Coordinates of C-alpha atoms in Angstrom, one line a residue:
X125 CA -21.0 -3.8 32.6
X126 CA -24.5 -5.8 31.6
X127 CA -26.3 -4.5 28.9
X128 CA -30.4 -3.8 28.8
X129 CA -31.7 -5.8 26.1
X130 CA -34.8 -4.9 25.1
X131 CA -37.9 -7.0 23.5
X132 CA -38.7 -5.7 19.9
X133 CA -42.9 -6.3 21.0
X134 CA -41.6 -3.2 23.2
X135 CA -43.7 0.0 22.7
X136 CA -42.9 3.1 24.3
X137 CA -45.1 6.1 22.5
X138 CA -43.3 9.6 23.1
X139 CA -46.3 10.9 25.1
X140 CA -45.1 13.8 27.0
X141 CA -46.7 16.9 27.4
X142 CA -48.0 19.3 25.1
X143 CA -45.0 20.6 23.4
X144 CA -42.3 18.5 25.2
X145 CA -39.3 17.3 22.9
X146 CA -39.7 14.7 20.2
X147 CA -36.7 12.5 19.1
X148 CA -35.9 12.7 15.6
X149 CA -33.4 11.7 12.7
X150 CA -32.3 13.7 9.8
X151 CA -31.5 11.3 6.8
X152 CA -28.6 12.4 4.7
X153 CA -29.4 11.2 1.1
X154 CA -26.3 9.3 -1.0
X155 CA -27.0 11.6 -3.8
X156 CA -26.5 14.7 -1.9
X157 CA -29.7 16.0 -1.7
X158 CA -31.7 17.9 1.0
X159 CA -31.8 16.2 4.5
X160 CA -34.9 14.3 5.4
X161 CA -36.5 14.3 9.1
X162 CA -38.3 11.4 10.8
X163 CA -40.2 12.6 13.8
X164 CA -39.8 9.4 16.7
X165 CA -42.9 9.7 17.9
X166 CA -43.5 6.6 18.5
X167 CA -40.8 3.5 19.0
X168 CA -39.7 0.8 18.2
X169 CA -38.8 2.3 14.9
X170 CA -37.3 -0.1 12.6
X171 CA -34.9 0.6 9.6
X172 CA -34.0 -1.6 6.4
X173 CA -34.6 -2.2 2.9
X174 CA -38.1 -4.3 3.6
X175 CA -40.9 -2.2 2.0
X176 CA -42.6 -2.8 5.8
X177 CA -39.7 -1.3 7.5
X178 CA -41.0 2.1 9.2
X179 CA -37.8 4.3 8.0
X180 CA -37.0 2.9 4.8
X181 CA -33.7 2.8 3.1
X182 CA -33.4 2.2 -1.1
X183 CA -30.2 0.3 -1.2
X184 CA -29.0 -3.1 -1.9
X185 CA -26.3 -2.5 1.1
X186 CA -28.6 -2.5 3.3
X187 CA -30.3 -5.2 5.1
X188 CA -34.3 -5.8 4.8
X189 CA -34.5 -5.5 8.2
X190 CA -31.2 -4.1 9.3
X191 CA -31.5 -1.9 12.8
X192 CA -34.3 -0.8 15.1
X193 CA -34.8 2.1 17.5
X194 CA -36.3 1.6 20.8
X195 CA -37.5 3.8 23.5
X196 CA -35.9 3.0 27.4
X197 CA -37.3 5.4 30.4
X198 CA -37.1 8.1 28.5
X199 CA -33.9 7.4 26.0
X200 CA -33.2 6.1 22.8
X201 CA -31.7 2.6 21.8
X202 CA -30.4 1.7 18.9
X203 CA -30.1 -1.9 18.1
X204 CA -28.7 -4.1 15.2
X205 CA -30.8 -6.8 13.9
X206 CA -27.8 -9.2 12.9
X207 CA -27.4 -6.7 9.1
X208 CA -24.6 -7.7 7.0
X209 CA -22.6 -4.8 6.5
X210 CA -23.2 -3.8 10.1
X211 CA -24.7 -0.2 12.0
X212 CA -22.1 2.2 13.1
X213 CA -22.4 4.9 15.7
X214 CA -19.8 7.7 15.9
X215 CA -18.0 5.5 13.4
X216 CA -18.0 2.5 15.9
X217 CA -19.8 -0.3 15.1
X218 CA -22.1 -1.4 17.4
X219 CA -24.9 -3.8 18.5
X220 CA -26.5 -1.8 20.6
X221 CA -25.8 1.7 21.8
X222 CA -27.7 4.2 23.8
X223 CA -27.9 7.7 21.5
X224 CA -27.8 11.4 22.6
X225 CA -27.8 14.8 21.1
X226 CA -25.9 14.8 17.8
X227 CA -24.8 11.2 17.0
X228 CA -24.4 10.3 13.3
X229 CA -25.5 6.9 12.2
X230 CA -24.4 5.2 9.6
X231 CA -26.2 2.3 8.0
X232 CA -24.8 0.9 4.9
X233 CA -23.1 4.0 4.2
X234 CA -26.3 6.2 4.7
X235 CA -26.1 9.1 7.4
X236 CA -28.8 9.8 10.2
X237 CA -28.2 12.2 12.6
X238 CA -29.9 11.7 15.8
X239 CA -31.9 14.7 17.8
X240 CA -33.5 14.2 21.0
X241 CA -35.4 16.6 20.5
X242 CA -37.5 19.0 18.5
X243 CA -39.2 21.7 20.7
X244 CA -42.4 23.4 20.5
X245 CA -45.4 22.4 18.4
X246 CA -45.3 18.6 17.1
X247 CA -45.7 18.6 13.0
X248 CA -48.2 16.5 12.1
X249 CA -46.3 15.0 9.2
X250 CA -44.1 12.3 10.1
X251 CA -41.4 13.0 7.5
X252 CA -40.4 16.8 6.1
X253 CA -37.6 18.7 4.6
X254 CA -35.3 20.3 7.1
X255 CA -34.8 24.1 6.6
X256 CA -32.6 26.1 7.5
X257 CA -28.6 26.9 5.3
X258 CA -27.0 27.1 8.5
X259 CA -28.1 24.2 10.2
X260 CA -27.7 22.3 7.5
X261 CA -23.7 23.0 7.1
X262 CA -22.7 22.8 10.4
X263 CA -24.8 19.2 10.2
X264 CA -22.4 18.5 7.3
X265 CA -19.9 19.6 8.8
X266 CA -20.6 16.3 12.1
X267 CA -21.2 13.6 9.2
X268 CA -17.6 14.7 7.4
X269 CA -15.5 14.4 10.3
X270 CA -17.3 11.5 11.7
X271 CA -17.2 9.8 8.3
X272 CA -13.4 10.9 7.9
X273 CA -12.8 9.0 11.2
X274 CA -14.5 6.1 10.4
X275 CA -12.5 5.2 7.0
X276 CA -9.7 5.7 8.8
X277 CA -11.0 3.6 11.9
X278 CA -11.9 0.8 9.1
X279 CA -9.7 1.8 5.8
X280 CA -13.0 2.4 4.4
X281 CA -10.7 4.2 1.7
X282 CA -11.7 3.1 -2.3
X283 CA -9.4 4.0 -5.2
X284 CA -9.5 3.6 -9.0
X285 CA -6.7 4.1 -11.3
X286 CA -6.8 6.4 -14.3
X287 CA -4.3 5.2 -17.1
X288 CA -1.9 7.3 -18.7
X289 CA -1.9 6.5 -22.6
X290 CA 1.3 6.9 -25.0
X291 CA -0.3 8.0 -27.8
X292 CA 2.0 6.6 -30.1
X293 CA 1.8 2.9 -29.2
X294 CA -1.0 3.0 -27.5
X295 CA 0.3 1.6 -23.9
X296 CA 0.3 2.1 -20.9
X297 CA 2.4 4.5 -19.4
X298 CA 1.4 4.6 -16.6
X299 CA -1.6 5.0 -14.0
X300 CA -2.4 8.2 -11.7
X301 CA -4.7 7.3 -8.3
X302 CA -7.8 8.9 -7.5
X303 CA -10.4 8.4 -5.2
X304 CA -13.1 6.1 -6.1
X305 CA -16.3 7.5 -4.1
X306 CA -18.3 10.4 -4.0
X307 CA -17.9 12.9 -1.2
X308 CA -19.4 16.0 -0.4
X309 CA -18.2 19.4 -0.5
X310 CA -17.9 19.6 3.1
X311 CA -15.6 16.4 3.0
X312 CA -13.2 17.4 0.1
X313 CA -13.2 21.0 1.7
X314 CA -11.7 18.9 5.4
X315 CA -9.2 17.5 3.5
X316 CA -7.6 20.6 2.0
X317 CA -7.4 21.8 5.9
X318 CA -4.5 21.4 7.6
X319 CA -5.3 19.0 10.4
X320 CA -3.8 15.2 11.8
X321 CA -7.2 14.0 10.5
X322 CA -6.8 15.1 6.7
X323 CA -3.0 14.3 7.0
X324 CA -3.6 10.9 7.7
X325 CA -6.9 10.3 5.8
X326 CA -5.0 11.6 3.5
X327 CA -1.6 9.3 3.8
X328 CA -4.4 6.2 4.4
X329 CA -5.7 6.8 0.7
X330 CA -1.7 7.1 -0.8
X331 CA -1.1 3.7 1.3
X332 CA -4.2 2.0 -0.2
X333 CA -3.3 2.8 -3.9
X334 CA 0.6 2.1 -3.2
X335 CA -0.8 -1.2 -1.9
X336 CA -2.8 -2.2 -4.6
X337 CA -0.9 -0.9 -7.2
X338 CA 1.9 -4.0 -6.3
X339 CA -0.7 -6.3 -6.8
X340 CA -0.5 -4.8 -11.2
X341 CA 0.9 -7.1 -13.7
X342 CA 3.6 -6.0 -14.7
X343 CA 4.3 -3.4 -11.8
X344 CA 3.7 0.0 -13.8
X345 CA 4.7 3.5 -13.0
X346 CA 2.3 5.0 -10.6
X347 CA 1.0 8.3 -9.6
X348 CA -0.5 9.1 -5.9
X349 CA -1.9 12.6 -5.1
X350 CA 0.1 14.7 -2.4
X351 CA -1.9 17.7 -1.1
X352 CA -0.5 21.1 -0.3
X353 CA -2.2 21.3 2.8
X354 CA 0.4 18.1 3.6
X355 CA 4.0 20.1 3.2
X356 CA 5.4 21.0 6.3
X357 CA 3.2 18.2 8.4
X358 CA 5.7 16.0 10.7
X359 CA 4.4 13.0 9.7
X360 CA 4.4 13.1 5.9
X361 CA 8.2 11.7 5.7
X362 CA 7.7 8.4 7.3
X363 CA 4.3 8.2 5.7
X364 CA 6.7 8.1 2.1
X365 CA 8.6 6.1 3.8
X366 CA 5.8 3.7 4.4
X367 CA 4.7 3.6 0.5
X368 CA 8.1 2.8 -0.5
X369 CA 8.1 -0.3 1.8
X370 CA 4.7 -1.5 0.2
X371 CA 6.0 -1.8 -3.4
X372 CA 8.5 -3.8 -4.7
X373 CA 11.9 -1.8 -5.2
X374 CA 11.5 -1.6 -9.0
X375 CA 8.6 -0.4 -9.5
X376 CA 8.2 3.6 -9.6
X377 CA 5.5 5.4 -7.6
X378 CA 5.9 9.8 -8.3
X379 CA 3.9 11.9 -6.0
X380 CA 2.1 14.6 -8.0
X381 CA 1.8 18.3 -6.1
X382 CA -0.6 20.6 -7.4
X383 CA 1.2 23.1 -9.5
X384 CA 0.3 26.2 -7.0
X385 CA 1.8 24.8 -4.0
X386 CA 5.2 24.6 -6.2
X387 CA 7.5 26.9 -4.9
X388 CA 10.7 26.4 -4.9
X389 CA 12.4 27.0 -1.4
X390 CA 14.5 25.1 1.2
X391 CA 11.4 22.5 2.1
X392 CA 10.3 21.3 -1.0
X393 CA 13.9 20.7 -2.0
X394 CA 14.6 19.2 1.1
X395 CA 11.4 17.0 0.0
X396 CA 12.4 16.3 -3.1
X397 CA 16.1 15.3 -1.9
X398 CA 14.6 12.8 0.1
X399 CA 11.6 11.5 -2.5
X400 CA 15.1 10.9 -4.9
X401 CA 16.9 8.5 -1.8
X402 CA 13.4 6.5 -1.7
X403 CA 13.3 6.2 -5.6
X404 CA 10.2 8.3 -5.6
X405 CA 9.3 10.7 -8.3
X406 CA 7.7 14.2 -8.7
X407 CA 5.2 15.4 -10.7
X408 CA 3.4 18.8 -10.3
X409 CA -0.4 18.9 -11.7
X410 CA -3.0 21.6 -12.4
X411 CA -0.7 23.7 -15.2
X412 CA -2.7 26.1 -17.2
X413 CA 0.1 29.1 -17.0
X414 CA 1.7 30.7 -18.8
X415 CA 5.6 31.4 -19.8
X416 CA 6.8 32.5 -16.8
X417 CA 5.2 30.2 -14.4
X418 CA 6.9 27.2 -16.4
X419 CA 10.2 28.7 -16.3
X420 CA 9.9 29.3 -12.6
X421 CA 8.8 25.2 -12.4
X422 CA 12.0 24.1 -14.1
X423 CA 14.3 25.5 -12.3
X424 CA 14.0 22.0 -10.2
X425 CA 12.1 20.1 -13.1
X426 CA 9.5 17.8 -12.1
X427 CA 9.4 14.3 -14.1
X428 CA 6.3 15.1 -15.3
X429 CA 3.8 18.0 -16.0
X430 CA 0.4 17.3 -15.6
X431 CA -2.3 20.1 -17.1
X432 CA -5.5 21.2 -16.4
X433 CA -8.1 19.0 -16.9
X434 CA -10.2 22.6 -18.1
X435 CA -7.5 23.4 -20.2
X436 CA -9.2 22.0 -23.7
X437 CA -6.2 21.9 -26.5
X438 CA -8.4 23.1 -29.3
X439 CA -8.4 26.6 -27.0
X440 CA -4.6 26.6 -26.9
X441 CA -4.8 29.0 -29.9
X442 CA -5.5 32.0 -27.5
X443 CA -3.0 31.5 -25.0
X444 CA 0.6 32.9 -24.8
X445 CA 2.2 29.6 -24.2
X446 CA 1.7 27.3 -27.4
X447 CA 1.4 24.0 -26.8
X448 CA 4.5 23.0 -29.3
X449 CA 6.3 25.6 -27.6
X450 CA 5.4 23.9 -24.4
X451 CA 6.6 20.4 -25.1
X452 CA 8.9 21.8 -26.4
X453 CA 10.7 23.7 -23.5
X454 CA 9.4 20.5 -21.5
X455 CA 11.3 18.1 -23.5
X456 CA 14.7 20.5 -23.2
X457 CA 14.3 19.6 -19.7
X458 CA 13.4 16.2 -19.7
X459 CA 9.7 17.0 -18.4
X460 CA 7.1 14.7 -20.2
X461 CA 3.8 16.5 -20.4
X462 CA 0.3 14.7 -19.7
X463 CA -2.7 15.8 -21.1
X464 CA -5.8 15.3 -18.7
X465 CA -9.5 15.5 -19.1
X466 CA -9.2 14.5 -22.7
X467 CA -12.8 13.3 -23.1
X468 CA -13.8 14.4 -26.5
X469 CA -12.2 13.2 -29.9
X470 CA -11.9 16.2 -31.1
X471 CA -9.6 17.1 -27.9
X472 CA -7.5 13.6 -28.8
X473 CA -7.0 14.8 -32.4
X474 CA -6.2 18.3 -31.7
X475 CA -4.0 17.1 -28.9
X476 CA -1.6 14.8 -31.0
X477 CA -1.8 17.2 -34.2
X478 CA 0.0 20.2 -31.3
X479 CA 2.9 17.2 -30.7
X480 CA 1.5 15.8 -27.9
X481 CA 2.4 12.1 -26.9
X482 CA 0.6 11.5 -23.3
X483 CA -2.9 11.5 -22.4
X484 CA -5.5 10.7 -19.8
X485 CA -9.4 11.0 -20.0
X486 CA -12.3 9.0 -21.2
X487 CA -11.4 9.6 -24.9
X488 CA -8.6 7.8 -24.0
X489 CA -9.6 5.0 -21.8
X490 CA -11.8 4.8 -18.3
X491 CA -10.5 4.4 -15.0
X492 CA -10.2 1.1 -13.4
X493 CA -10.9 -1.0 -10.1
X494 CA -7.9 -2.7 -8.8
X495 CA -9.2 -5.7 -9.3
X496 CA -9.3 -5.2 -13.1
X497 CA -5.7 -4.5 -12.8
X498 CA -4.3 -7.5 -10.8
X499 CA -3.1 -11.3 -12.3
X500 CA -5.0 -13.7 -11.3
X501 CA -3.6 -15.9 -9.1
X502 CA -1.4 -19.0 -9.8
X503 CA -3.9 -21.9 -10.8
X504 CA -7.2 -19.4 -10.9
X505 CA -6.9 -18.4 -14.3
X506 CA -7.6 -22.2 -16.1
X507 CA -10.0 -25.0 -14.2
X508 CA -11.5 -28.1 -15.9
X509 CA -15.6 -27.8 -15.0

């Protein structure tokens, strides 16, 4: 099918009748803030970084002049203008494509929404705050699902690696894999739904991390995220399946399952029967319970015990699990317990003065990129100039 190209000298004002529909986008900030409108009044509308640009967009990603909007009998056009990093549309990308009610742009990983139109009197402003709690969520709602389908359309999935200190010696023990970017709350609320998009957004981000963590020197332990919203889905087994074959056979990957979604029935040991045949190991995060709680957790011990990032040691005093007592009990049952969200010294100090030898958190050490992580390869690392 031949496409309409359109000249960019092209001028089509929106000059309806009084009150007819304007065209509009609402521009989702990076930050998170309020969404902005841009009335179309009048096309071609061109977007990119350039300071002449007539929607402009403040980031290096995008291109100084990147797309442009044109009016044809009576639609909209969007066209790219040959940007590096590309336009996308529904999370396709696209040259040019023709827009209609509800389509989310995405232009160097900034979201407009496209309206066709606004109805009743025309503001006079050509950019305003959109109003409205309501509309705004179920707008939210659009650019999370159509930004969940285009990572997975792309692998647009970025992971960092939070080490796991021994106290003692001071190495590594291992590293724990978390998402790199921000998302909203609308996106992290998807992926705790139970739904073939989270489950294999969610199975994408594992693959990624298992991926890049076989790229390490020296192949260390490492710790990928397993939701609860996951257990039970039909696809999660060969999905493990799938990690084990992107690592090399010695090194160790353990799934960590929030603490809450731990309970002990013919599933999860089903789960973790099959986690032990694919050399897989299980940790259960979150802890912040108390006596009880544990004992129920080690009735099928996990390898590891990760707490509460909000659970500060020097607070310990006031609870009814101590924490010797705690690695203690642990260590009867060969569970090694990580403290997380140690970000303070004090925390460190009063951590390893309660008996505690593993830690995470940025009075620790930072997270890393996988690049930071992997050897250089053969030749790259010495070269006469």
């Amino acid at each position: 099918m031949a496409t309409q190209t359109v000249p960019l000298n092209h001028t089509e004002p929106w000059d309806g009748p009084a009150g007819a529909p304007v065209p509009y986008l609402d521009v989702y900030p990076r930050d998170g803030g309020p969404p902005q409108r841009t009335l179309l009044e009048k096309l071609p509308l061109t977007i990119g970084r350039s300071e002449t640009a007539d929607l402009r967009l403040d980031s290096s990603q995008v291109s100084r002049e990147h797309a442009v909007l044109l009016a044809v009998d009576g639609r909209v056009r969007i066209r790219d203008l040959g940007s590096t990093n590309g336009t996308f549309v529904n999370g396709q990308r696209v040259e040019q494509s023709w827009l209609a009610e509800g389509d989310v742009i995405h232009v160097a990983g900034i979201q407009l929404v496209f309206h066709s139109g606004l109805a009743g009197k025309r503001a006079s402003a050509a950019t305003q705050v959109m109003e409205g709690g309501e509309r705004q969520q179920r707008h939210a709602l659009v650019c999370a699902l159509r930004r969940a389908q285009e990572r997975l359309l792309h692998r647009g999935v970025l992971v960092q690696f939070a080490p796991i200190v021994n106290l003692a010696s001071q190495e590594i023990a291992g590293y724990a894999a978390e998402e790199a970017e921000q998302t909203t709350a609308c996106e992290r609320a998807l992926l705790q739904e139970e739904s073939c998009l989270a489950e294999r957004l969610l199975a994408l981000r594992r693959l990624v991390a298992a991926e890049q963590a076989a790229r390490m020197a020296g192949r260390p332990q490492v710790l990928l995220p397993l939701a609860a919203s996951e257990l039970g889905q039909a696809g999660l087994l060969d999905s493990l399946e799938m990690l084990r074959r992107a690592i090399p056979p010695a090194q160790r990957l353990v799934l960590t399952l929030p603490e809450s979604a731990a309970i002990d029935g013919p599933y999860l040991r089903r789960l973790r029967d099959r986690l032990a045949e694919l050399n897989i190991g299980m940790a259960y995060s979150g802890f912040a319970a108390g006596k009880k709680r544990l004992a129920e957790l080690l009735v099928s011990p996990p390898e590891l015990l990760l707490l509460d990032a909000s659970l500060a040691p020097t607070q310990w005093s006031s609870r009814s699990l101590s924490p010797p007592e705690l690695l203690r009990t642990c260590g009867e049952h060969g569970v090694a317990v990580v403290a997380c969200g140690i970000d303070s010294r004090p925390a460190l100090q009063a951590w390893i003065g309660q008996g505690g030898k593993l830690a995470m958190g940025r009075a620790v050490t930072t997270p890393q990129p996988p690049a930071s992580l992997t050897p250089p390869p053969p030749g790259a690392a010495v070269r006469d100039h």
